[in-house]
Every structure is written in C-alpha cells, then in structure tokens.
Tab-separated table of C-alpha atoms in Angstrom:
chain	number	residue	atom	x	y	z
A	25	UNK	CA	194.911	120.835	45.327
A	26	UNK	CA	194.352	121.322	48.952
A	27	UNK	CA	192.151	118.279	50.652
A	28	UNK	CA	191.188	118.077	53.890
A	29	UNK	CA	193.212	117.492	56.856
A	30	UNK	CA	196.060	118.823	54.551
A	31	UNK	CA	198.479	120.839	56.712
A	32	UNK	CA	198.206	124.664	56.104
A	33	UNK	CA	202.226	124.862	56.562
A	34	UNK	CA	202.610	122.383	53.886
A	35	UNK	CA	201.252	125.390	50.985
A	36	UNK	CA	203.297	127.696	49.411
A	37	UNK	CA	202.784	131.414	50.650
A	38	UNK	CA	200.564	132.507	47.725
A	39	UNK	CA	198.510	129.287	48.045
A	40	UNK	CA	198.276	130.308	51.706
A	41	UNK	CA	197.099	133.870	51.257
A	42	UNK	CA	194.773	132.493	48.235
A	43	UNK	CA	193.428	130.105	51.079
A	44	UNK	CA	192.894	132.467	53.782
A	45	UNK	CA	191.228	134.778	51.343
A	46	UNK	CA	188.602	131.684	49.543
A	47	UNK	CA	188.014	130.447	53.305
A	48	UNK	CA	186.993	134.465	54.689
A	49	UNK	CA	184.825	134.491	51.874
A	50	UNK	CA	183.216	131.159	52.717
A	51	UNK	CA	182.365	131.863	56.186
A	52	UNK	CA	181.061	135.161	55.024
A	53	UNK	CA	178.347	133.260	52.816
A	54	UNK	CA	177.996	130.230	55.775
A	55	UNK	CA	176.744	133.119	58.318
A	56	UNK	CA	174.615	134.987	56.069
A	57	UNK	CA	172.745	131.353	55.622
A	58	UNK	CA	172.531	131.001	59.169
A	59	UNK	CA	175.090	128.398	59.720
A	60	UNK	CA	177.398	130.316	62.316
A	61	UNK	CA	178.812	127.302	63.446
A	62	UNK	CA	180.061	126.292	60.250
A	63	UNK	CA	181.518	130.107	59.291
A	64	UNK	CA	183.347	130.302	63.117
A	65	UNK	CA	185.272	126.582	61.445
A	66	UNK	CA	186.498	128.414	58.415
A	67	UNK	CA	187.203	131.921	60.039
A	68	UNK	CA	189.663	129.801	62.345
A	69	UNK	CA	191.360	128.274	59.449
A	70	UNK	CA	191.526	131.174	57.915
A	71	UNK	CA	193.389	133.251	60.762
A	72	UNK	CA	196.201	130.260	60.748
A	73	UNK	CA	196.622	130.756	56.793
A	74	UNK	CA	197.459	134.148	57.176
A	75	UNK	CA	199.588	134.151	60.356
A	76	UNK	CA	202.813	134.581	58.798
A	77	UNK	CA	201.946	137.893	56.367
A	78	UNK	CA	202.342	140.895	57.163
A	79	UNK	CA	201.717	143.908	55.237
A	80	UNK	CA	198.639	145.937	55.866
A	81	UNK	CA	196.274	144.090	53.503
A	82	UNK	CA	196.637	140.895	55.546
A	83	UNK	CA	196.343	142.620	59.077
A	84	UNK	CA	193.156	144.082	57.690
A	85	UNK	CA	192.006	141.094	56.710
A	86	UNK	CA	192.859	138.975	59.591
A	87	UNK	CA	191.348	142.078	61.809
A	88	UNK	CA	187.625	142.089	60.015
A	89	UNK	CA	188.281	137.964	60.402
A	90	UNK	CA	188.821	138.442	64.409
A	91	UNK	CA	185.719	141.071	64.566
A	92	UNK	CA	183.499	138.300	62.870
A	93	UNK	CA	184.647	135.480	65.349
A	94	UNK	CA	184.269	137.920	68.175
A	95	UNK	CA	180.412	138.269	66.924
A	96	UNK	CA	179.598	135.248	65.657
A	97	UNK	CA	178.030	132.809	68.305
C-alpha cells in the first residue's frame, strides 16, 4: 500500500508503472472537474514514477503527461 509521503523509489518497478498509470488517470478526471491545480500535483508525480522505463508505451505516456502540464495552468 502506497501512503503519502511514501518515496516513489522505495516501489517495485511494476508498482511504479501501476502508479504512474492510476496517478495520469487521476489528474485526467481532477482537470475535467476544474481542479487544474490539483491534476498539475499528480501529473508531476506521475512523470517521476515513470522516469526509469523505457519502452515506447512509457515515453508515450510520459509525452501526453508533459503535453497536459504544458497546458494546464
């Protein structure tokens, strides 16, 4: 179970890509209810989860997560 303040380097690498994954999808839902602030939080945690992978499904994924702090005030 991952808390908070819990040290992303701490979590095994499939709890890590599981992580970066869950925490996309909940900034995705915090800026279509207007709470940018909130999504920009998550989208940052998110990019560190995934720093260390890889293969094309995780640079596409960090990418759309880059485009969506780029727009997001």
């Amino acid at each position: 179970v991952v808390k908070a303040g819990d040290s992303i380097e701490c979590l095994e690498v499939g709890d890590r890509w599981q992580l970066g994954i869950e925490l996309d999808n909940l900034a995705t839902a915090l800026g279509r209810a207007g709470e940018p602030g909130e999504a920009r939080g998550h989208w940052e945690e998110a990019l560190r989860a995934l720093a260390d992978f890889d293969d094309p499904k995780a640079v596409r994924l960090r990418d759309r997560v880059a485009r969506n702090l780029l727009i997001t005030p």
